[in-house]
Amino acid sequence: MTSRTHPGDAHPYLRAASAGIRHHIRGARTRPPVVDRVHLDVLHAHLTALHQLLDHLAETARPPCPAAGRNLAVARTRLWQATAAVHDAFHLLPTATQDAAAECHPERLPEGPPVLTICQRHLAAGHITRRTTTPTDLNRPRTTACVR
């Protein structure tokens, strides 16, 4: 016998992540938001995780439901564009030492490269994008519409 659960209970971690983002937005409304490199790094990590999830969902949905798979693939592409914009914004913010070159070249850091920098994470997510998306797709305006 199978028990019927609430749809939101099937994905507790995704629900918790969404709740965390809503909490952050509410907090930003009550006090002036501070945009710093740490903030954008965490946001970039969240976006790349969502990108990986959408990649998996698009590939899983494509065989049984091609139209749904295509729409998820478009969502994955748009999320990649948002991730790239956050990565670019990260590099435009000032650093504590104003040595932006060290951020892009972790091998030059005296303590050695960090385990995972925003650039390394961005490159890893870029491999998914290059595997599944053409440059034309990345520049194409959104053309899907609700069919209902």
PDB file of C-alpha atoms in Angstrom:
ATOM      1  CA  MET A   1       0.000   0.000   0.000  1.00  0.00           C
ATOM      2  CA  THR A   2       1.370   3.393  -0.941  1.00  0.00           C
ATOM      3  CA  SER A   3       0.578   6.501   0.985  1.00  0.00           C
ATOM      4  CA  ARG A   4      -0.294   9.693  -0.756  1.00  0.00           C
ATOM      5  CA  THR A   5       1.967  12.593   0.194  1.00  0.00           C
ATOM      6  CA  HIS A   6       1.685  16.315  -0.376  1.00  0.00           C
ATOM      7  CA  PRO A   7       3.543  17.307  -3.591  1.00  0.00           C
ATOM      8  CA  GLY A   8       5.766  19.719  -1.660  1.00  0.00           C
ATOM      9  CA  ASP A   9       6.937  16.933   0.640  1.00  0.00           C
ATOM     10  CA  ALA A  10       8.576  15.058  -2.227  1.00  0.00           C
ATOM     11  CA  HIS A  11      11.398  17.623  -2.536  1.00  0.00           C
ATOM     12  CA  PRO A  12      12.213  18.896   0.974  1.00  0.00           C
ATOM     13  CA  TYR A  13      15.674  20.225   0.119  1.00  0.00           C
ATOM     14  CA  LEU A  14      14.411  22.215  -2.844  1.00  0.00           C
ATOM     15  CA  ARG A  15      11.622  23.625  -0.684  1.00  0.00           C
ATOM     16  CA  ALA A  16      14.132  24.549   2.021  1.00  0.00           C
ATOM     17  CA  ALA A  17      16.379  26.307  -0.526  1.00  0.00           C
ATOM     18  CA  SER A  18      13.408  28.268  -1.853  1.00  0.00           C
ATOM     19  CA  ALA A  19      12.402  29.207   1.689  1.00  0.00           C
ATOM     20  CA  GLY A  20      15.945  30.401   2.355  1.00  0.00           C
ATOM     21  CA  ILE A  21      15.855  32.643  -0.702  1.00  0.00           C
ATOM     22  CA  ARG A  22      12.461  34.069   0.328  1.00  0.00           C
ATOM     23  CA  HIS A  23      13.874  34.734   3.817  1.00  0.00           C
ATOM     24  CA  HIS A  24      16.867  36.518   2.287  1.00  0.00           C
ATOM     25  CA  ILE A  25      14.582  38.682   0.125  1.00  0.00           C
ATOM     26  CA  ARG A  26      12.468  39.642   3.148  1.00  0.00           C
ATOM     27  CA  GLY A  27      15.621  40.554   5.072  1.00  0.00           C
ATOM     28  CA  ALA A  28      16.860  42.681   2.176  1.00  0.00           C
ATOM     29  CA  ARG A  29      13.632  44.690   2.316  1.00  0.00           C
ATOM     30  CA  THR A  30      14.067  45.609   5.994  1.00  0.00           C
ATOM     31  CA  ARG A  31      17.699  46.699   5.811  1.00  0.00           C
ATOM     32  CA  PRO A  32      19.779  48.080   2.957  1.00  0.00           C
ATOM     33  CA  PRO A  33      21.075  45.136   0.912  1.00  0.00           C
ATOM     34  CA  VAL A  34      24.830  44.732   0.791  1.00  0.00           C
ATOM     35  CA  VAL A  35      26.141  43.333  -2.447  1.00  0.00           C
ATOM     36  CA  ASP A  36      29.609  41.976  -1.954  1.00  0.00           C
ATOM     37  CA  ARG A  37      31.716  39.262  -3.532  1.00  0.00           C
ATOM     38  CA  VAL A  38      30.791  36.691  -0.872  1.00  0.00           C
ATOM     39  CA  HIS A  39      27.091  37.316  -1.480  1.00  0.00           C
ATOM     40  CA  LEU A  40      27.472  36.884  -5.239  1.00  0.00           C
ATOM     41  CA  ASP A  41      29.644  33.796  -4.772  1.00  0.00           C
ATOM     42  CA  VAL A  42      26.910  32.104  -2.733  1.00  0.00           C
ATOM     43  CA  LEU A  43      24.255  33.191  -5.231  1.00  0.00           C
ATOM     44  CA  HIS A  44      26.384  31.829  -8.088  1.00  0.00           C
ATOM     45  CA  ALA A  45      26.702  28.503  -6.272  1.00  0.00           C
ATOM     46  CA  HIS A  46      22.923  28.352  -5.919  1.00  0.00           C
ATOM     47  CA  LEU A  47      22.376  29.187  -9.596  1.00  0.00           C
ATOM     48  CA  THR A  48      24.865  26.570 -10.782  1.00  0.00           C
ATOM     49  CA  ALA A  49      23.167  23.943  -8.607  1.00  0.00           C
ATOM     50  CA  LEU A  50      19.811  24.899 -10.146  1.00  0.00           C
ATOM     51  CA  HIS A  51      21.444  24.717 -13.580  1.00  0.00           C
ATOM     52  CA  GLN A  52      22.559  21.146 -12.899  1.00  0.00           C
ATOM     53  CA  LEU A  53      19.077  20.240 -11.659  1.00  0.00           C
ATOM     54  CA  LEU A  54      17.423  21.708 -14.766  1.00  0.00           C
ATOM     55  CA  ASP A  55      19.931  19.871 -16.970  1.00  0.00           C
ATOM     56  CA  HIS A  56      18.991  16.581 -15.347  1.00  0.00           C
ATOM     57  CA  LEU A  57      15.251  17.308 -15.531  1.00  0.00           C
ATOM     58  CA  ALA A  58      15.450  18.358 -19.188  1.00  0.00           C
ATOM     59  CA  GLU A  59      17.267  15.165 -20.157  1.00  0.00           C
ATOM     60  CA  THR A  60      14.887  12.999 -18.120  1.00  0.00           C
ATOM     61  CA  ALA A  61      11.723  14.645 -19.454  1.00  0.00           C
ATOM     62  CA  ARG A  62      12.765  14.706 -23.112  1.00  0.00           C
ATOM     63  CA  PRO A  63      12.067  11.068 -24.115  1.00  0.00           C
ATOM     64  CA  PRO A  64       8.543  10.701 -22.688  1.00  0.00           C
ATOM     65  CA  CYS A  65       7.493  14.367 -23.123  1.00  0.00           C
ATOM     66  CA  PRO A  66       9.545  16.104 -25.825  1.00  0.00           C
ATOM     67  CA  ALA A  67       7.757  19.466 -25.542  1.00  0.00           C
ATOM     68  CA  ALA A  68       8.287  19.612 -21.770  1.00  0.00           C
ATOM     69  CA  GLY A  69      11.929  18.617 -22.248  1.00  0.00           C
ATOM     70  CA  ARG A  70      12.434  21.426 -24.769  1.00  0.00           C
ATOM     71  CA  ASN A  71      10.917  23.989 -22.409  1.00  0.00           C
ATOM     72  CA  LEU A  72      13.115  22.781 -19.552  1.00  0.00           C
ATOM     73  CA  ALA A  73      16.121  23.031 -21.880  1.00  0.00           C
ATOM     74  CA  VAL A  74      15.186  26.646 -22.650  1.00  0.00           C
ATOM     75  CA  ALA A  75      14.909  27.311 -18.906  1.00  0.00           C
ATOM     76  CA  ARG A  76      18.356  25.749 -18.422  1.00  0.00           C
ATOM     77  CA  THR A  77      19.778  28.066 -21.111  1.00  0.00           C
ATOM     78  CA  ARG A  78      18.217  31.171 -19.552  1.00  0.00           C
ATOM     79  CA  LEU A  79      19.501  30.144 -16.130  1.00  0.00           C
ATOM     80  CA  TRP A  80      22.983  29.804 -17.613  1.00  0.00           C
ATOM     81  CA  GLN A  81      22.709  33.374 -18.901  1.00  0.00           C
ATOM     82  CA  ALA A  82      21.751  34.567 -15.400  1.00  0.00           C
ATOM     83  CA  THR A  83      24.639  32.581 -13.908  1.00  0.00           C
ATOM     84  CA  ALA A  84      27.084  34.163 -16.369  1.00  0.00           C
ATOM     85  CA  ALA A  85      25.787  37.643 -15.503  1.00  0.00           C
ATOM     86  CA  VAL A  86      26.285  37.000 -11.758  1.00  0.00           C
ATOM     87  CA  HIS A  87      29.810  35.731 -12.478  1.00  0.00           C
ATOM     88  CA  ASP A  88      30.580  38.893 -14.456  1.00  0.00           C
ATOM     89  CA  ALA A  89      29.140  41.095 -11.681  1.00  0.00           C
ATOM     90  CA  PHE A  90      31.321  39.242  -9.149  1.00  0.00           C
ATOM     91  CA  HIS A  91      34.444  40.306 -11.028  1.00  0.00           C
ATOM     92  CA  LEU A  92      33.272  43.914 -11.327  1.00  0.00           C
ATOM     93  CA  LEU A  93      32.988  44.335  -7.539  1.00  0.00           C
ATOM     94  CA  PRO A  94      36.103  45.530  -5.713  1.00  0.00           C
ATOM     95  CA  THR A  95      38.132  43.032  -3.732  1.00  0.00           C
ATOM     96  CA  ALA A  96      39.526  43.540  -0.248  1.00  0.00           C
ATOM     97  CA  THR A  97      43.031  43.915  -1.684  1.00  0.00           C
ATOM     98  CA  GLN A  98      41.963  45.367  -5.062  1.00  0.00           C
ATOM     99  CA  ASP A  99      43.982  42.576  -6.732  1.00  0.00           C
ATOM    100  CA  ALA A 100      41.322  41.226  -9.100  1.00  0.00           C
ATOM    101  CA  ALA A 101      43.909  39.309 -11.123  1.00  0.00           C
ATOM    102  CA  ALA A 102      44.439  36.880  -8.229  1.00  0.00           C
ATOM    103  CA  GLU A 103      40.759  35.908  -8.346  1.00  0.00           C
ATOM    104  CA  CYS A 104      40.916  34.782 -11.952  1.00  0.00           C
ATOM    105  CA  HIS A 105      44.256  32.994 -11.588  1.00  0.00           C
ATOM    106  CA  PRO A 106      44.088  30.910  -8.413  1.00  0.00           C
ATOM    107  CA  GLU A 107      47.373  29.187  -9.263  1.00  0.00           C
ATOM    108  CA  ARG A 108      49.110  32.538  -8.569  1.00  0.00           C
ATOM    109  CA  LEU A 109      47.864  32.720  -4.985  1.00  0.00           C
ATOM    110  CA  PRO A 110      50.712  32.170  -2.475  1.00  0.00           C
ATOM    111  CA  GLU A 111      48.651  29.671  -0.442  1.00  0.00           C
ATOM    112  CA  GLY A 112      47.814  27.689  -3.595  1.00  0.00           C
ATOM    113  CA  PRO A 113      44.548  27.405  -5.459  1.00  0.00           C
ATOM    114  CA  PRO A 114      41.374  27.199  -3.406  1.00  0.00           C
ATOM    115  CA  VAL A 115      39.343  24.000  -3.589  1.00  0.00           C
ATOM    116  CA  LEU A 116      36.567  25.617  -5.604  1.00  0.00           C
ATOM    117  CA  THR A 117      36.462  29.226  -6.684  1.00  0.00           C
ATOM    118  CA  ILE A 118      33.601  30.932  -8.469  1.00  0.00           C
ATOM    119  CA  CYS A 119      35.601  30.742 -11.710  1.00  0.00           C
ATOM    120  CA  GLN A 120      36.200  27.011 -11.377  1.00  0.00           C
ATOM    121  CA  ARG A 121      32.518  26.450 -10.602  1.00  0.00           C
ATOM    122  CA  HIS A 122      31.540  28.619 -13.559  1.00  0.00           C
ATOM    123  CA  LEU A 123      33.827  26.676 -15.903  1.00  0.00           C
ATOM    124  CA  ALA A 124      32.364  23.368 -14.696  1.00  0.00           C
ATOM    125  CA  ALA A 125      28.825  24.627 -15.345  1.00  0.00           C
ATOM    126  CA  GLY A 126      30.009  25.920 -18.711  1.00  0.00           C
ATOM    127  CA  HIS A 127      30.883  22.367 -19.756  1.00  0.00           C
ATOM    128  CA  ILE A 128      27.221  21.396 -19.333  1.00  0.00           C
ATOM    129  CA  THR A 129      26.174  24.426 -21.354  1.00  0.00           C
ATOM    130  CA  ARG A 130      28.603  23.714 -24.198  1.00  0.00           C
ATOM    131  CA  ARG A 131      27.495  20.059 -24.242  1.00  0.00           C
ATOM    132  CA  THR A 132      23.803  20.902 -24.573  1.00  0.00           C
ATOM    133  CA  THR A 133      23.564  24.398 -26.092  1.00  0.00           C
ATOM    134  CA  THR A 134      24.757  26.104 -29.244  1.00  0.00           C
ATOM    135  CA  PRO A 135      25.909  29.737 -29.325  1.00  0.00           C
ATOM    136  CA  THR A 136      22.795  30.504 -31.399  1.00  0.00           C
ATOM    137  CA  ASP A 137      20.595  29.107 -28.621  1.00  0.00           C
ATOM    138  CA  LEU A 138      22.327  31.322 -26.080  1.00  0.00           C
ATOM    139  CA  ASN A 139      21.598  34.452 -28.117  1.00  0.00           C
ATOM    140  CA  ARG A 140      18.072  33.532 -29.218  1.00  0.00           C
ATOM    141  CA  PRO A 141      15.280  35.548 -27.589  1.00  0.00           C
ATOM    142  CA  ARG A 142      12.716  33.647 -25.589  1.00  0.00           C
ATOM    143  CA  THR A 143      10.017  32.449 -27.996  1.00  0.00           C
ATOM    144  CA  THR A 144       8.063  29.858 -26.041  1.00  0.00           C
ATOM    145  CA  ALA A 145       4.545  30.746 -25.030  1.00  0.00           C
ATOM    146  CA  CYS A 146       1.956  29.187 -22.796  1.00  0.00           C
ATOM    147  CA  VAL A 147      -0.289  26.916 -24.834  1.00  0.00           C
ATOM    148  CA  ARG A 148      -3.142  26.878 -22.336  1.00  0.00           C
TER     149      ARG A 148
END
